[in-house]
Short mmCIF file of C-alpha atoms in Angstrom, two decimals:
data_model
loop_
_atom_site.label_atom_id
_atom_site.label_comp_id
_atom_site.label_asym_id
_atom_site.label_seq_id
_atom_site.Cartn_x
_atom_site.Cartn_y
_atom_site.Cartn_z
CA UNK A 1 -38.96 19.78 -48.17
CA UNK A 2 -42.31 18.34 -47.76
CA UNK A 3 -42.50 19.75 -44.56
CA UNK A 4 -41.84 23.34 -45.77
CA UNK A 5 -43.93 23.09 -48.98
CA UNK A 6 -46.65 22.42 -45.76
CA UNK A 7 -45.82 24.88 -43.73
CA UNK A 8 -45.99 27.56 -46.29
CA UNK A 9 -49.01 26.90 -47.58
CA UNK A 10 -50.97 27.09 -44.08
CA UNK A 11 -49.04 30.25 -42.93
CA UNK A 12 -49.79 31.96 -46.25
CA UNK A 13 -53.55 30.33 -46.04
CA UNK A 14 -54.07 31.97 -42.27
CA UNK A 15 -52.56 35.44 -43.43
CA UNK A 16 -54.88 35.55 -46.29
CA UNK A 17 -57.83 34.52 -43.81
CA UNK A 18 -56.74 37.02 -41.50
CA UNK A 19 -56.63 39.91 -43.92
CA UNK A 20 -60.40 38.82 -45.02
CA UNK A 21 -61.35 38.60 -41.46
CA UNK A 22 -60.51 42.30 -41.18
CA UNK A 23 -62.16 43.34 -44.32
CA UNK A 24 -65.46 41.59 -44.34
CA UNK A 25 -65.81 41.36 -40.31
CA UNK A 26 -69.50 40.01 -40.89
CA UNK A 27 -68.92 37.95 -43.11
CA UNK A 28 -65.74 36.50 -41.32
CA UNK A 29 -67.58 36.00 -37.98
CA UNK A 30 -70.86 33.96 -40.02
CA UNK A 31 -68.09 31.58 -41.72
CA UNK A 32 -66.23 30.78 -38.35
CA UNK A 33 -69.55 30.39 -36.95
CA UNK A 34 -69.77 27.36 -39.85
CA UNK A 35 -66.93 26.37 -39.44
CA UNK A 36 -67.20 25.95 -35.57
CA UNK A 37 -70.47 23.53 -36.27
CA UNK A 38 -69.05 21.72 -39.15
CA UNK A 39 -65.90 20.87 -36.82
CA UNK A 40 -67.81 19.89 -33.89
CA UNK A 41 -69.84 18.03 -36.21
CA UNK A 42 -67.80 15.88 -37.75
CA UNK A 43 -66.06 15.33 -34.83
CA UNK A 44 -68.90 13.61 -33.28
CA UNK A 45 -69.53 11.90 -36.38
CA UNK A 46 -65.75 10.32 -36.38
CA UNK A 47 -66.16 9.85 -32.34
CA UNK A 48 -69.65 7.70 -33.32
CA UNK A 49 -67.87 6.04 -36.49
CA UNK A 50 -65.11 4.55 -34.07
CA UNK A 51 -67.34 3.57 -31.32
CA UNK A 52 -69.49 1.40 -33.86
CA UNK A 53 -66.42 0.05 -36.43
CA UNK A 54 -65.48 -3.69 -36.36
CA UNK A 55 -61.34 -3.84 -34.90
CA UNK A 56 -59.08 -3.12 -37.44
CA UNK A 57 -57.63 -6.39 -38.92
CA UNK A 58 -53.50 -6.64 -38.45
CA UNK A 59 -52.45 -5.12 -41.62
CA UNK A 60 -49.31 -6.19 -43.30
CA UNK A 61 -45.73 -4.01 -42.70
CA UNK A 62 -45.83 -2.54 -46.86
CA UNK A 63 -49.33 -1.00 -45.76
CA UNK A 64 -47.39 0.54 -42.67
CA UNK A 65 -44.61 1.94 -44.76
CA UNK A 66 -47.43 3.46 -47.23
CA UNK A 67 -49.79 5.25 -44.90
CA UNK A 68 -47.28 8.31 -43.77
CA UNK A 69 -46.25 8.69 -47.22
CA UNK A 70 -50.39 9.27 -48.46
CA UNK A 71 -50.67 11.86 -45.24
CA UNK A 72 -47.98 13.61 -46.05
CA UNK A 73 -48.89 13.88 -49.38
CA UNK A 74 -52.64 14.86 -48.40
CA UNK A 75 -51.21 17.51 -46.09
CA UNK A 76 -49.01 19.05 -49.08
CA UNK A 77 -52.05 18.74 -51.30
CA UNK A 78 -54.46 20.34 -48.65
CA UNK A 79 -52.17 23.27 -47.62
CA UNK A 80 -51.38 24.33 -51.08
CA UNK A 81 -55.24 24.16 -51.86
CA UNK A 82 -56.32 26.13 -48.84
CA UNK A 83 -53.42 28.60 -49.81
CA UNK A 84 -54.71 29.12 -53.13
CA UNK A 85 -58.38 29.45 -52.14
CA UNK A 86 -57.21 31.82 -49.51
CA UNK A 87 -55.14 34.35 -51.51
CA UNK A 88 -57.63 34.10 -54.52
CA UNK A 89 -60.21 35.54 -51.99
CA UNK A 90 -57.58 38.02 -50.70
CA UNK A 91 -56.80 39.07 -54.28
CA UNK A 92 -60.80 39.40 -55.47
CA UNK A 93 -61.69 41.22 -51.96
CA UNK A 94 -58.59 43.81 -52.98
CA UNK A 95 -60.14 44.33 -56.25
CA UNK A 96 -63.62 44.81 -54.90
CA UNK A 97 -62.48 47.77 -52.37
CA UNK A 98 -60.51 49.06 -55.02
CA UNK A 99 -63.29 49.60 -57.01
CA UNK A 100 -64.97 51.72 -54.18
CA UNK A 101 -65.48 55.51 -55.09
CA UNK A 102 -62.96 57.57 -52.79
CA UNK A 103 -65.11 60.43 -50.47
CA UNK A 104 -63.77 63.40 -51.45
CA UNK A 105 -64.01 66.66 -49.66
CA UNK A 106 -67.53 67.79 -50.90
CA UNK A 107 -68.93 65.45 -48.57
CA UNK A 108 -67.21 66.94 -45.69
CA UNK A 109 -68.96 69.85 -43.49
CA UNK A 110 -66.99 71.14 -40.83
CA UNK A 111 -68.99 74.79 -40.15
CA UNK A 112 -71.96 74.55 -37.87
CA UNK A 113 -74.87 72.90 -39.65
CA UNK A 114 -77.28 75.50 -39.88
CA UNK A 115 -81.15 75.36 -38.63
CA UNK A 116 -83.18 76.37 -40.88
CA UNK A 117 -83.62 73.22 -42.71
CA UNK A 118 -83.38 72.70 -46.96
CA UNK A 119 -81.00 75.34 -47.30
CA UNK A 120 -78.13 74.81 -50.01
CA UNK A 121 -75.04 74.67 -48.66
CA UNK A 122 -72.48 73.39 -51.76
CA UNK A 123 -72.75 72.93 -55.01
CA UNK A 124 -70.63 70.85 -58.12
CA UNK A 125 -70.20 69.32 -60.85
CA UNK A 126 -71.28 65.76 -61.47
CA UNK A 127 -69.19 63.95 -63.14
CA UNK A 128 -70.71 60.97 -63.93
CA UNK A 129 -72.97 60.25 -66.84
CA UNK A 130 -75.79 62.45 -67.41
CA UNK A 131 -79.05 62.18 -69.30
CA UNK A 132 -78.96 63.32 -73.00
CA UNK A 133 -80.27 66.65 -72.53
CA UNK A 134 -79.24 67.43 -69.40
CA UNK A 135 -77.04 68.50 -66.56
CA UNK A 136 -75.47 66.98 -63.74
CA UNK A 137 -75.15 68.34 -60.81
CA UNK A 138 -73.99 67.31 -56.59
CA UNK A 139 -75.48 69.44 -53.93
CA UNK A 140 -74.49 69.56 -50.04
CA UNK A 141 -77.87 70.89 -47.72
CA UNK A 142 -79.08 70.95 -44.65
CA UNK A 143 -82.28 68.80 -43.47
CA UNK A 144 -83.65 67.67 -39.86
CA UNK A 145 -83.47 64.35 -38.30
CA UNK A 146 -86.38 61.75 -36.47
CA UNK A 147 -85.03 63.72 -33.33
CA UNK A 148 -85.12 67.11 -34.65
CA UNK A 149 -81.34 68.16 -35.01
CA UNK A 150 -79.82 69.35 -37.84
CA UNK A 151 -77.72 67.36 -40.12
CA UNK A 152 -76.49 67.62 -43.77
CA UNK A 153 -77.09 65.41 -46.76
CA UNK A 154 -75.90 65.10 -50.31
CA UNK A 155 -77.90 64.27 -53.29
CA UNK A 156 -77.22 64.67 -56.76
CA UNK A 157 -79.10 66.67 -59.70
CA UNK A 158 -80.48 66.34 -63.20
CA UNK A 159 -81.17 69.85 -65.06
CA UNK A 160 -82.57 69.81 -68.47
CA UNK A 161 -80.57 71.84 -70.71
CA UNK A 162 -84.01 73.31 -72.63
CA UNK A 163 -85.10 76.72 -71.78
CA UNK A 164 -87.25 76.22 -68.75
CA UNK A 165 -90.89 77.12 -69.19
CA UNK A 166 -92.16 80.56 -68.07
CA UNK A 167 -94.40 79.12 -64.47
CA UNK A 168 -91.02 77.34 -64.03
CA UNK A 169 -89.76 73.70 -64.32
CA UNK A 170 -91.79 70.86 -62.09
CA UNK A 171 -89.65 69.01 -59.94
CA UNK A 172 -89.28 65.20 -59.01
CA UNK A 173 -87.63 63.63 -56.26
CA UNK A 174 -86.10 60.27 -56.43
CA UNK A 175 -85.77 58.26 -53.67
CA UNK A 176 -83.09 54.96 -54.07
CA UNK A 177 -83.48 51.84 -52.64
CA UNK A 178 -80.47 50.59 -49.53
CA UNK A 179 -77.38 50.74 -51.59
CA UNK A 180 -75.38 49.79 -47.94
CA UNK A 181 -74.66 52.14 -44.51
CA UNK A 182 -70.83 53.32 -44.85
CA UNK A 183 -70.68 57.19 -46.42
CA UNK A 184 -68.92 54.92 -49.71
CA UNK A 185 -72.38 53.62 -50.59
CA UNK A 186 -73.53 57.31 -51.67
CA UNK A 187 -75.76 56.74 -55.32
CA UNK A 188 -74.10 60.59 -56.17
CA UNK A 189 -70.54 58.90 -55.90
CA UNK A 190 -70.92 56.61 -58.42
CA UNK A 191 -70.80 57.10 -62.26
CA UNK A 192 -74.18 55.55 -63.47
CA UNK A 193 -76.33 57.78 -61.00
CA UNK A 194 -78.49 59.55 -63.27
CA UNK A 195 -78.84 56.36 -65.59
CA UNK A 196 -81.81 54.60 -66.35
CA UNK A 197 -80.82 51.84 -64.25
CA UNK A 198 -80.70 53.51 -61.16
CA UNK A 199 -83.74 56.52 -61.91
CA UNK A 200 -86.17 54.36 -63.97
CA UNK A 201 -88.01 56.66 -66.44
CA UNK A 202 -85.31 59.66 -65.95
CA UNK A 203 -84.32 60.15 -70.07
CA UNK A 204 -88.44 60.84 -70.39
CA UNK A 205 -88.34 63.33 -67.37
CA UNK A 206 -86.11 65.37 -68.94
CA UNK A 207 -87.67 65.41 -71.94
CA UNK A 208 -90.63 66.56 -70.03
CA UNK A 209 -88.42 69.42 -69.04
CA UNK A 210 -88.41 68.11 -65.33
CA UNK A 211 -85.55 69.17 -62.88
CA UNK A 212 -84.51 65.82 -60.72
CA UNK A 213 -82.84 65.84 -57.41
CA UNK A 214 -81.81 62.09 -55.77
CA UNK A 215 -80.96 62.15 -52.14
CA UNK A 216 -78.67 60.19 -50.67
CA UNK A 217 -79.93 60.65 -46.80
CA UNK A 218 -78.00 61.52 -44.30
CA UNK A 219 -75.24 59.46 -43.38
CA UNK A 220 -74.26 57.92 -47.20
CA UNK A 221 -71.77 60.17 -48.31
CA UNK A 222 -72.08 62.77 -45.23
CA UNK A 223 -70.95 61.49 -41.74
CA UNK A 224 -73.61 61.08 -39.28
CA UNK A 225 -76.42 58.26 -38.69
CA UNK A 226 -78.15 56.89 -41.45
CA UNK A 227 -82.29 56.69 -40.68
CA UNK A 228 -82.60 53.49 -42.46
CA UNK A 229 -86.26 52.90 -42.50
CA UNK A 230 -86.81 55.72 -40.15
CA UNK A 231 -89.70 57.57 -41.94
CA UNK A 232 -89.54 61.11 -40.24
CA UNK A 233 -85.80 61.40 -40.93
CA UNK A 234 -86.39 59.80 -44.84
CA UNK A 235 -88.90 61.87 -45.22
CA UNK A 236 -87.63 64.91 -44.15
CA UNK A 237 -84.35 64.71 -46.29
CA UNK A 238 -86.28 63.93 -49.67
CA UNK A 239 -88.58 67.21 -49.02
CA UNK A 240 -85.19 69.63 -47.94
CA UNK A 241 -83.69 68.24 -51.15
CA UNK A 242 -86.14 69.69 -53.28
CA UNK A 243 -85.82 72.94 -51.28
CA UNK A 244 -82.11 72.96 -51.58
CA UNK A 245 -82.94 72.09 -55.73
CA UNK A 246 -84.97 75.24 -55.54
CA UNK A 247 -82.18 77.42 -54.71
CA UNK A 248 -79.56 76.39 -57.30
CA UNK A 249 -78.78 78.74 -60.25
CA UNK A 250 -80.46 77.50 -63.54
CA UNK A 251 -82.50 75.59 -62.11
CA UNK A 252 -85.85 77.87 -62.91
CA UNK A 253 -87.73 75.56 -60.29
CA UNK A 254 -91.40 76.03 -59.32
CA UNK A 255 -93.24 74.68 -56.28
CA UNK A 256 -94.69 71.88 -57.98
CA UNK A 257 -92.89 68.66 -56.68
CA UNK A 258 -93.53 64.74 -57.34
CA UNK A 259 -91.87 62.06 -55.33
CA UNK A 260 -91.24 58.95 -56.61
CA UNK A 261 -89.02 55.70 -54.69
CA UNK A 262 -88.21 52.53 -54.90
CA UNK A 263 -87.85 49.62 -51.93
CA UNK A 264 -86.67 51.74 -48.81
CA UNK A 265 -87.22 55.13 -51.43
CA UNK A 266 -90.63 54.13 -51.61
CA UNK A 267 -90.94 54.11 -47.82
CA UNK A 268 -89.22 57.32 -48.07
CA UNK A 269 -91.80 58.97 -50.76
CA UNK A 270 -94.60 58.06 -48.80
CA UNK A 271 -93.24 59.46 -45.56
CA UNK A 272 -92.72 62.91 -47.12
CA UNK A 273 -96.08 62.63 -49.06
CA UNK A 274 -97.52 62.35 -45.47
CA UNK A 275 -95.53 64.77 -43.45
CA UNK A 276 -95.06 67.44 -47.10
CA UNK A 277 -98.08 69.78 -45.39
CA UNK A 278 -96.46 70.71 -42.15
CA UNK A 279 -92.90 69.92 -42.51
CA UNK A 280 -93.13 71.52 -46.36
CA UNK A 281 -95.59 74.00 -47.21
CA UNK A 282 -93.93 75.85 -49.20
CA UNK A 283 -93.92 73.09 -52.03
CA UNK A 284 -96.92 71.35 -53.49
CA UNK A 285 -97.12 67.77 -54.06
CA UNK A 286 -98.97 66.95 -57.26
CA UNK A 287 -97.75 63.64 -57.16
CA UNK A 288 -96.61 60.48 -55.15
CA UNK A 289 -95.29 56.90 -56.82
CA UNK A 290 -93.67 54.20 -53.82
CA UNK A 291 -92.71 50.69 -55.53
CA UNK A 292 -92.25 47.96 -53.55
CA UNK A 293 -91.99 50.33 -50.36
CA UNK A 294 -90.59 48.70 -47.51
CA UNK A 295 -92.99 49.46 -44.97
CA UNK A 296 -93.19 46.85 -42.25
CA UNK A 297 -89.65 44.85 -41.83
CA UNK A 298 -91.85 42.83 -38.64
CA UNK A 299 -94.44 41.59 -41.07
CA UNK A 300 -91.47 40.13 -43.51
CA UNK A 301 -89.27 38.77 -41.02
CA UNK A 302 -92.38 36.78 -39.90
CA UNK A 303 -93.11 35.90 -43.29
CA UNK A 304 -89.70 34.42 -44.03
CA UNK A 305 -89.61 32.42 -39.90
CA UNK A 306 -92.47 30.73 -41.07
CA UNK A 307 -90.88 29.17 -44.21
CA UNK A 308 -89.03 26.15 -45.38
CA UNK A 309 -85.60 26.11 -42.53
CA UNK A 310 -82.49 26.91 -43.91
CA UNK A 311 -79.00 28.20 -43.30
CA UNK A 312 -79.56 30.85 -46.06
CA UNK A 313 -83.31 31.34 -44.23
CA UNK A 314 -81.42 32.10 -41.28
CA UNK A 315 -78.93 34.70 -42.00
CA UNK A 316 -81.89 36.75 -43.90
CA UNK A 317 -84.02 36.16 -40.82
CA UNK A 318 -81.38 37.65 -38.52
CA UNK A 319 -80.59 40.45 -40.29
CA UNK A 320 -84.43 41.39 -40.92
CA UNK A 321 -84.75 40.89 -37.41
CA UNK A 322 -81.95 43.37 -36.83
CA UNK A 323 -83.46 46.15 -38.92
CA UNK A 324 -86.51 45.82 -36.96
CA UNK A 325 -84.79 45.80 -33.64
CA UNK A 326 -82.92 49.51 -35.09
CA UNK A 327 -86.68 50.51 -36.04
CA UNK A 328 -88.46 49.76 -32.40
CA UNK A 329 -84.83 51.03 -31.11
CA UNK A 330 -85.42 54.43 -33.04
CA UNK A 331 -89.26 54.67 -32.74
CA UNK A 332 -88.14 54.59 -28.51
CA UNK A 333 -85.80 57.25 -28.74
CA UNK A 334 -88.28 59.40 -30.65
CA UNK A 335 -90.81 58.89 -28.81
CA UNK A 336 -88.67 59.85 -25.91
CA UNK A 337 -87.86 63.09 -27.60
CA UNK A 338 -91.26 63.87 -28.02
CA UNK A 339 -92.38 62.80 -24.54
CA UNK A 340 -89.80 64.30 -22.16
CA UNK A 341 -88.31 60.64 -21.52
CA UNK A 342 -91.81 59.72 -20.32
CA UNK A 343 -91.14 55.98 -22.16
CA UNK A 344 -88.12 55.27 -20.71
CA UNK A 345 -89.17 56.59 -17.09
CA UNK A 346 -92.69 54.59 -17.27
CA UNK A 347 -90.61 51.23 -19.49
CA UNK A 348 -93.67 51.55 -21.91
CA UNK A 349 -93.70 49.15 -24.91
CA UNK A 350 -93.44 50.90 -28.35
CA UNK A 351 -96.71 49.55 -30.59
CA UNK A 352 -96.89 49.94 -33.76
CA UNK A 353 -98.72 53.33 -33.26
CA UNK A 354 -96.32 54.62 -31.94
CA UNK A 355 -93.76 53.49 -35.11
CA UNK A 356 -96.75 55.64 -37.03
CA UNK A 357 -96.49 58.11 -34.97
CA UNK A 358 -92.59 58.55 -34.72
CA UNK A 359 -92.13 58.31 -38.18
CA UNK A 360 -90.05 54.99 -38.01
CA UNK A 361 -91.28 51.42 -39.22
CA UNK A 362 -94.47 51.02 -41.36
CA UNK A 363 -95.57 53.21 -43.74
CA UNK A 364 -98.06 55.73 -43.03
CA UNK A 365 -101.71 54.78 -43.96
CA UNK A 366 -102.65 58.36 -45.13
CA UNK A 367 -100.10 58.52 -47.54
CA UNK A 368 -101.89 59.21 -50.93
CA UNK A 369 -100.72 57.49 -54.61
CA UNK A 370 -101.19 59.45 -57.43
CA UNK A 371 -99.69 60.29 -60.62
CA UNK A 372 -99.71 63.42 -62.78
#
């Protein structure tokens, strides 16, 4: 009975592990790679522990009799332990993904993406919370990547419900902070995206009679690559939202635009502040706001290296390191594009010039802050 009380708990314990394996594949493969060290560690540890212990005394037969009756009972205690740890993590990781908002088919374009960037393609109904005041609103558009081809984004939109002023309503685009890289992490798919929490200062915009649009980017909610940190394509989508915002019905929009972001947004704002002339004309910035932009992922990844060592100092490093590796990765395919291959022909190293000058990486220096 003992036996089967055992085995049931471990076979129970490795399903559960299995299924977690499968749904958190990163985080699976950085606990094996624990448990792989702690294992070989404290095997070494027992290996140096018998090499350096007096020999054991003769012990007496009752102490015989005793010792497989403890082990089996540790084994009954340890397998029902790990089983319970194991499906309590199964259970909690079920209710996590259950909580995940569904992508529906507004997200979904299957006509050719058209070329003429900005231009609305969808619109509904938000149905999340919206400002008192106000309207909300999910739009589908077209925008340009780093590289130049098309792609389509969603964002979603705030409209204040007050008769719109005769020169038309002044518009603001927020930019959110990484919220994740599968289409599920969209900020227009969840219910609190025209809160306070996740537009700071939106209930006094409104009031102000401002019309809000919040991209996503591409790639969050719409298929396609997400340009993480890759200022051109950041850039580009913020400025084509407030072009798409332009063209929806009630919305009584003018050409005055402000851009405000937060963490990667604010690397976002200041990319379209910089590129808004040539990329935008048709709208005028009369304002720019980036807090906390992330704007050099090299410079912080160096910062945290040279810190106190740590296992948690580690994982951050690596995956810091990893978002710099996709930045230099996407500054040399842009550069590419730009240069007829001339990069990869010649094996130049990308500088950080060139992460200027391919809109990837750091922030651009002639980005201007102001506030109206």
């Amino acid at each position: 009975m003992t036996d089967r009380i055992t085995d049931g708990g471990l076979a129970a314990a490795n399903i559960a592990a299995a299924v977690l394996v499968w749904l958190w594949p990163d985080v699976g493969l950085l606990l094996l790679a624990w448990v792989v060290a702690a294992a070989v560690a404290l095997t070494g540890l027992r290996l140096v522990w018998r090499a350096l212990r007096p020999a054991p005394r003769r012990r007496e037969p009752q102490h015989r009799a005793r010792r497989p009756a403890l082990r089996r009972a540790g084994r009954v205690t340890g397998a029902v332990l790990t089983a319970a740890v194991a499906v309590a993590a199964s259970l909690g990781s079920a209710w996590v993904f259950a909580r995940v908002a569904p992508i529906d088919d507004f997200y979904t374009w299957t006509s050719p993406v058209p070329t003429q960037p900005g231009e609305l393609l969808r619109v509904a109904a938000y149905d999340g919370e919206a400002p008192a005041g106000a309207t909300g609103l999910r739009i589908l558009y077209s925008t340009t990547r780093a590289d130049g081809s098309a792609a389509v984004a969603s964002a979603v939109v705030a409209l204040p419900t007050a008769a719109a002023p005769s020169e038309g309503r002044t518009l603001l685009a927020w930019q959110h902070g990484i919220t994740g890289v599968a289409r599920s992490c969209a900020p227009s798919l969840r219910a609190n995206a025209l809160s306070e929490h996740a537009i700071p200062g939106i209930s006094r915009m409104i009031d102000r009679g401002w019309a809000i649009v919040a991209t996503d980017y591409p790639g969050v909610g719409t298929a396609g690559r997400y340009p993480y940190l890759i200022g051109a394509g950041e850039g580009q989508a913020t400025l084509d939202g407030l072009r798409a915002l332009r063209q929806v019905d009630d919305a009584h929009a003018s050409n005055r635009v402000m851009l405000w972001g937060h963490s990667q947004g604010g690397h976002a704002t200041l990319w379209a502040a910089q590129i808004a002339a040539d990329y935008a004309p048709d709208l005028d910035v009369v304002g720019v706001a980036a807090l906390s932009s992330a704007t050099d992922p090299l410079a912080v990844s160096k910062l945290i290296i040279e810190g106190p060592a740590s296992a948690l100092v580690n994982a951050v490093t690596s995956y810091v390191g990893t978002v710099e590796g996709l930045v230099v990765a996407g500054a040399d395919a842009v550069e590419g594009e730009r240069h007829g291959g001339d990069h990869a022909s010649h094996g130049r190293h990308v500088t950080p010039h060139d992460r200027h000058s391919a809109g990837v990486g750091m922030a651009p220096a002639r980005a201007a802050f102001a506030t109206t």
